[in-house]
Short mmCIF file of C-alpha atoms in Angstrom, two decimals:
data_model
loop_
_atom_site.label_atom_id
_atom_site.label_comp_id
_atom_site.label_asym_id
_atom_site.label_seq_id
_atom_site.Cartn_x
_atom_site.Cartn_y
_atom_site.Cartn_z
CA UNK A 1 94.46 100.95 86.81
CA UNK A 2 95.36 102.75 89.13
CA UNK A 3 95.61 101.64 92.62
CA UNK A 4 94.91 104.17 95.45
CA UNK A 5 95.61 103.94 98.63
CA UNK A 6 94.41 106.96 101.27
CA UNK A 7 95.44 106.23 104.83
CA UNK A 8 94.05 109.29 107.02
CA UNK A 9 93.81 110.54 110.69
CA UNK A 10 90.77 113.34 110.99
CA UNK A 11 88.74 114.09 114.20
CA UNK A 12 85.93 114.54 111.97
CA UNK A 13 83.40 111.16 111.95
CA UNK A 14 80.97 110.99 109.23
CA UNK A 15 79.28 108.23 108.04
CA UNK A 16 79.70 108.72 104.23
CA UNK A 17 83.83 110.23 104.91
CA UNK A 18 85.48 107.03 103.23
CA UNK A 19 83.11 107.28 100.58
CA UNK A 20 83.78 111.24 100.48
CA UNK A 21 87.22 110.43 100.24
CA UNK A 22 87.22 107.50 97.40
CA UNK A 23 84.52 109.84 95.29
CA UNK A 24 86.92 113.09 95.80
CA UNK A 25 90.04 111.12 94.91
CA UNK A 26 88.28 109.29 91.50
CA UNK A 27 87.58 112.27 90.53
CA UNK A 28 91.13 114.13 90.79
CA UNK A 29 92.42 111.43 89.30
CA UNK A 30 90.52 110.97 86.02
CA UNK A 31 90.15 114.61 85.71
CA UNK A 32 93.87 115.57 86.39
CA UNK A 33 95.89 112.42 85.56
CA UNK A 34 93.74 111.26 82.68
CA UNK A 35 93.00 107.67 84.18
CA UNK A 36 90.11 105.87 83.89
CA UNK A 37 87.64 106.02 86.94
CA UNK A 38 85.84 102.61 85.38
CA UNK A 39 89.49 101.01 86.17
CA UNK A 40 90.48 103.01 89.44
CA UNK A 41 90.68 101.27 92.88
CA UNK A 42 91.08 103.32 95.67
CA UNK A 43 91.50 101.68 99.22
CA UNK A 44 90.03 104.49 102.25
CA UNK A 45 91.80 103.40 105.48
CA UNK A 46 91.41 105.46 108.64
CA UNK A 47 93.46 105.67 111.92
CA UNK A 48 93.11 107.23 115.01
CA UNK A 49 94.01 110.45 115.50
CA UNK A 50 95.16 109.62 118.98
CA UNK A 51 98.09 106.91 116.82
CA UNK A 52 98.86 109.42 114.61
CA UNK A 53 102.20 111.33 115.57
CA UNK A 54 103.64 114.41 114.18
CA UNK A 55 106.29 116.32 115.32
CA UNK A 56 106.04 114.32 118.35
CA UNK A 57 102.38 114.61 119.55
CA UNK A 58 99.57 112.83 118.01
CA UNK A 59 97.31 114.93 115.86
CA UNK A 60 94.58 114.27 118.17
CA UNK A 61 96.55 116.78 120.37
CA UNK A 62 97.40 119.17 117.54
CA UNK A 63 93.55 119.10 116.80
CA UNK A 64 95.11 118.21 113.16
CA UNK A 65 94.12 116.01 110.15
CA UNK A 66 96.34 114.06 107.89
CA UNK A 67 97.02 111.70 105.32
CA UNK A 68 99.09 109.78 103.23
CA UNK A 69 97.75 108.70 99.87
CA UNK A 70 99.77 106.67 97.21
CA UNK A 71 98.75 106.21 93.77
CA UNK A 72 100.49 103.60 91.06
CA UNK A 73 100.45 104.89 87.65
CA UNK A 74 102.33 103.78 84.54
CA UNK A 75 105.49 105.54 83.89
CA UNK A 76 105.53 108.38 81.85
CA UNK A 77 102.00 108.71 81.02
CA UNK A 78 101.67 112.11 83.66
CA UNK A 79 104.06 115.21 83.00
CA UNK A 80 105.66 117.32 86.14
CA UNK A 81 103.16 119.71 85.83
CA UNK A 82 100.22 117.33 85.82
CA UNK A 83 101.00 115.42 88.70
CA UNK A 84 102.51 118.96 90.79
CA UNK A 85 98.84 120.21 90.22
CA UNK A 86 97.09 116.52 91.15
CA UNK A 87 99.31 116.42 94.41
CA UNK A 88 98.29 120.70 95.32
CA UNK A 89 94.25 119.73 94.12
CA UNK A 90 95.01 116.58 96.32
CA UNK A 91 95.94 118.33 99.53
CA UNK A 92 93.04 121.11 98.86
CA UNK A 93 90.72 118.55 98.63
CA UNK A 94 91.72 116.35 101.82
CA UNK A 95 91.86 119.14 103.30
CA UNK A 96 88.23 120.36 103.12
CA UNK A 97 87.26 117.03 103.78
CA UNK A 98 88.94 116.46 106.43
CA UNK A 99 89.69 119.51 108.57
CA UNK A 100 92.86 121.46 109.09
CA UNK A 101 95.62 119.61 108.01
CA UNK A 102 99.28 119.31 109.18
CA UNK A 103 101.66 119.81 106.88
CA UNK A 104 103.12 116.78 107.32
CA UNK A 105 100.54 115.45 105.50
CA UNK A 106 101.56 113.50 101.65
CA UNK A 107 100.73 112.64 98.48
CA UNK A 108 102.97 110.17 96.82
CA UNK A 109 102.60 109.45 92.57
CA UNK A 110 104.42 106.20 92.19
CA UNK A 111 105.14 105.62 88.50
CA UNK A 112 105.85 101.76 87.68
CA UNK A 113 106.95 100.18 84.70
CA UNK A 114 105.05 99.08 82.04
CA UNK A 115 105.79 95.79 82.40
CA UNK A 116 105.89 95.38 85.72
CA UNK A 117 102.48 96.43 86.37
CA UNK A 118 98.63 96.11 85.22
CA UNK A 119 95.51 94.59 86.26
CA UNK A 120 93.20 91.71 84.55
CA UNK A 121 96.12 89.47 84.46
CA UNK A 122 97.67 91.47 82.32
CA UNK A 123 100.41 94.26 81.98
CA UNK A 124 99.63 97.71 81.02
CA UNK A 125 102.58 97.11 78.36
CA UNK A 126 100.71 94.47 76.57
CA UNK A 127 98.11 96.40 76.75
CA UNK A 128 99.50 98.79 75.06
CA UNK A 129 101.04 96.43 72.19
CA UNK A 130 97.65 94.68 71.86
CA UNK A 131 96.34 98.38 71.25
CA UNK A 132 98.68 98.91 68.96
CA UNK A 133 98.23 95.79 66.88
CA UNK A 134 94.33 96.77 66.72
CA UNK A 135 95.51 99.97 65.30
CA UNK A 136 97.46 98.59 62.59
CA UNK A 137 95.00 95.84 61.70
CA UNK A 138 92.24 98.82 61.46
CA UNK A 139 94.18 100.46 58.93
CA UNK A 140 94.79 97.79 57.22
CA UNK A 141 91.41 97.08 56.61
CA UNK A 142 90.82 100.42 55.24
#
Protein backbone atom coordinates (compact mmCIF):
# COMPACT_ATOMS: atom_id res chain seq x y z
CA UNK A 1 0.00 0.00 0.00
CA UNK A 2 0.20 2.35 -1.96
CA UNK A 3 -0.47 2.09 -5.56
CA UNK A 4 1.50 4.33 -8.01
CA UNK A 5 0.88 5.00 -11.14
CA UNK A 6 3.51 7.40 -13.35
CA UNK A 7 2.36 7.85 -16.92
CA UNK A 8 5.16 10.11 -18.69
CA UNK A 9 6.11 11.64 -22.13
CA UNK A 10 10.15 12.56 -22.16
CA UNK A 11 12.38 12.70 -25.32
CA UNK A 12 14.97 11.33 -23.20
CA UNK A 13 15.47 7.18 -23.83
CA UNK A 14 17.40 5.39 -21.30
CA UNK A 15 17.45 2.00 -20.64
CA UNK A 16 17.21 2.03 -16.78
CA UNK A 17 14.41 5.48 -17.00
CA UNK A 18 11.32 3.31 -15.75
CA UNK A 19 13.42 1.92 -13.22
CA UNK A 20 14.82 5.62 -12.47
CA UNK A 21 11.43 6.60 -12.18
CA UNK A 22 9.87 3.65 -9.83
CA UNK A 23 13.31 3.97 -7.53
CA UNK A 24 12.89 8.02 -7.41
CA UNK A 25 9.17 7.75 -6.67
CA UNK A 26 9.67 4.77 -3.68
CA UNK A 27 11.74 6.80 -2.30
CA UNK A 28 9.60 10.20 -2.09
CA UNK A 29 7.09 8.31 -0.96
CA UNK A 30 8.40 6.45 2.10
CA UNK A 31 10.54 9.31 2.95
CA UNK A 32 7.82 12.10 2.62
CA UNK A 33 4.46 10.29 3.07
CA UNK A 34 5.65 7.77 5.61
CA UNK A 35 4.55 4.58 3.54
CA UNK A 36 6.14 1.55 3.40
CA UNK A 37 8.45 0.94 0.29
CA UNK A 38 8.25 -3.11 1.21
CA UNK A 39 4.32 -2.53 0.38
CA UNK A 40 4.56 0.19 -2.49
CA UNK A 41 3.63 -0.65 -6.14
CA UNK A 42 4.39 1.74 -8.55
CA UNK A 43 3.32 1.12 -12.29
CA UNK A 44 6.09 3.26 -14.93
CA UNK A 45 4.11 3.73 -18.19
CA UNK A 46 5.58 5.80 -21.01
CA UNK A 47 4.02 7.52 -24.11
CA UNK A 48 5.19 9.16 -26.94
CA UNK A 49 6.04 12.43 -26.88
CA UNK A 50 4.74 12.85 -30.38
CA UNK A 51 0.78 11.66 -28.51
CA UNK A 52 1.30 13.83 -25.90
CA UNK A 53 -0.60 17.27 -26.38
CA UNK A 54 -0.35 20.40 -24.46
CA UNK A 55 -1.65 23.53 -25.15
CA UNK A 56 -2.34 22.18 -28.47
CA UNK A 57 1.01 20.79 -29.79
CA UNK A 58 2.50 17.63 -28.70
CA UNK A 59 5.44 17.95 -26.37
CA UNK A 60 7.55 16.39 -28.90
CA UNK A 61 7.16 19.86 -30.58
CA UNK A 62 7.53 21.87 -27.37
CA UNK A 63 10.81 19.78 -26.86
CA UNK A 64 8.90 19.22 -23.32
CA UNK A 65 8.56 16.37 -20.75
CA UNK A 66 5.59 15.46 -18.70
CA UNK A 67 3.75 13.37 -16.49
CA UNK A 68 0.93 12.44 -14.60
CA UNK A 69 1.45 10.32 -11.53
CA UNK A 70 -1.40 9.18 -9.10
CA UNK A 71 -0.86 7.72 -5.83
CA UNK A 72 -3.76 5.94 -3.47
CA UNK A 73 -3.18 6.47 0.09
CA UNK A 74 -5.46 5.97 3.09
CA UNK A 75 -7.33 8.94 4.17
CA UNK A 76 -6.01 11.06 6.62
CA UNK A 77 -2.81 9.45 7.30
CA UNK A 78 -0.75 12.60 5.20
CA UNK A 79 -1.28 16.33 6.45
CA UNK A 80 -1.51 19.42 3.76
CA UNK A 81 1.84 20.17 4.30
CA UNK A 82 3.19 16.67 3.79
CA UNK A 83 1.65 15.89 0.69
CA UNK A 84 2.18 19.99 -0.75
CA UNK A 85 5.96 19.14 -0.18
CA UNK A 86 5.65 15.27 -1.76
CA UNK A 87 3.79 16.80 -4.88
CA UNK A 88 6.84 20.09 -5.18
CA UNK A 89 9.81 17.06 -4.34
CA UNK A 90 7.65 15.10 -6.96
CA UNK A 91 7.82 17.57 -9.81
CA UNK A 92 11.69 18.39 -8.88
CA UNK A 93 12.42 15.01 -9.17
CA UNK A 94 10.55 14.14 -12.60
CA UNK A 95 11.87 16.82 -13.62
CA UNK A 96 15.62 16.03 -13.45
CA UNK A 97 14.81 12.81 -14.67
CA UNK A 98 13.16 13.58 -17.28
CA UNK A 99 14.09 16.89 -18.88
CA UNK A 100 12.35 20.23 -18.93
CA UNK A 101 9.00 19.84 -18.00
CA UNK A 102 5.72 21.60 -19.01
CA UNK A 103 3.84 22.85 -16.54
CA UNK A 104 1.07 21.07 -17.36
CA UNK A 105 2.58 18.36 -15.90
CA UNK A 106 0.60 16.59 -12.35
CA UNK A 107 0.80 14.94 -9.40
CA UNK A 108 -2.43 13.68 -8.02
CA UNK A 109 -2.61 12.21 -3.95
CA UNK A 110 -5.82 10.30 -3.98
CA UNK A 111 -6.85 9.57 -0.38
CA UNK A 112 -9.42 6.51 -0.13
CA UNK A 113 -11.25 5.23 2.62
CA UNK A 114 -10.24 2.93 4.98
CA UNK A 115 -12.52 0.55 4.17
CA UNK A 116 -12.71 0.78 0.82
CA UNK A 117 -9.21 0.08 0.16
CA UNK A 118 -6.07 -2.30 1.05
CA UNK A 119 -4.10 -4.99 -0.38
CA UNK A 120 -3.60 -8.87 0.75
CA UNK A 121 -7.25 -9.33 0.65
CA UNK A 122 -7.65 -7.20 3.15
CA UNK A 123 -8.64 -3.50 4.05
CA UNK A 124 -6.27 -1.11 5.49
CA UNK A 125 -9.20 -0.57 8.18
CA UNK A 126 -8.97 -4.04 9.44
CA UNK A 127 -5.74 -3.66 9.42
CA UNK A 128 -5.81 -1.20 11.53
CA UNK A 129 -8.41 -2.90 14.08
CA UNK A 130 -6.35 -6.13 13.96
CA UNK A 131 -3.40 -3.73 15.06
CA UNK A 132 -5.23 -2.47 17.53
CA UNK A 133 -6.46 -5.69 19.08
CA UNK A 134 -2.60 -6.82 19.18
CA UNK A 135 -2.07 -3.73 21.14
CA UNK A 136 -4.52 -4.37 23.70
CA UNK A 137 -3.80 -8.08 24.02
CA UNK A 138 0.07 -6.95 24.58
CA UNK A 139 -0.87 -4.99 27.42
CA UNK A 140 -2.79 -7.23 28.74
CA UNK A 141 -0.23 -9.62 29.05
CA UNK A 142 1.90 -7.28 30.88
Amino acid sequence: MPLITVTYASVRKAPTLKAEIASAVSELTARILRKDPKVTAVIVRAVDAADWFAGVKSLAEQSLASFWLDVHVSEGTNTKDEKAAYLAAMFKRMSELLGPLHNESYAHVDEVKGDAYGFGGLTQERRYIAGQLEVASQRAVA
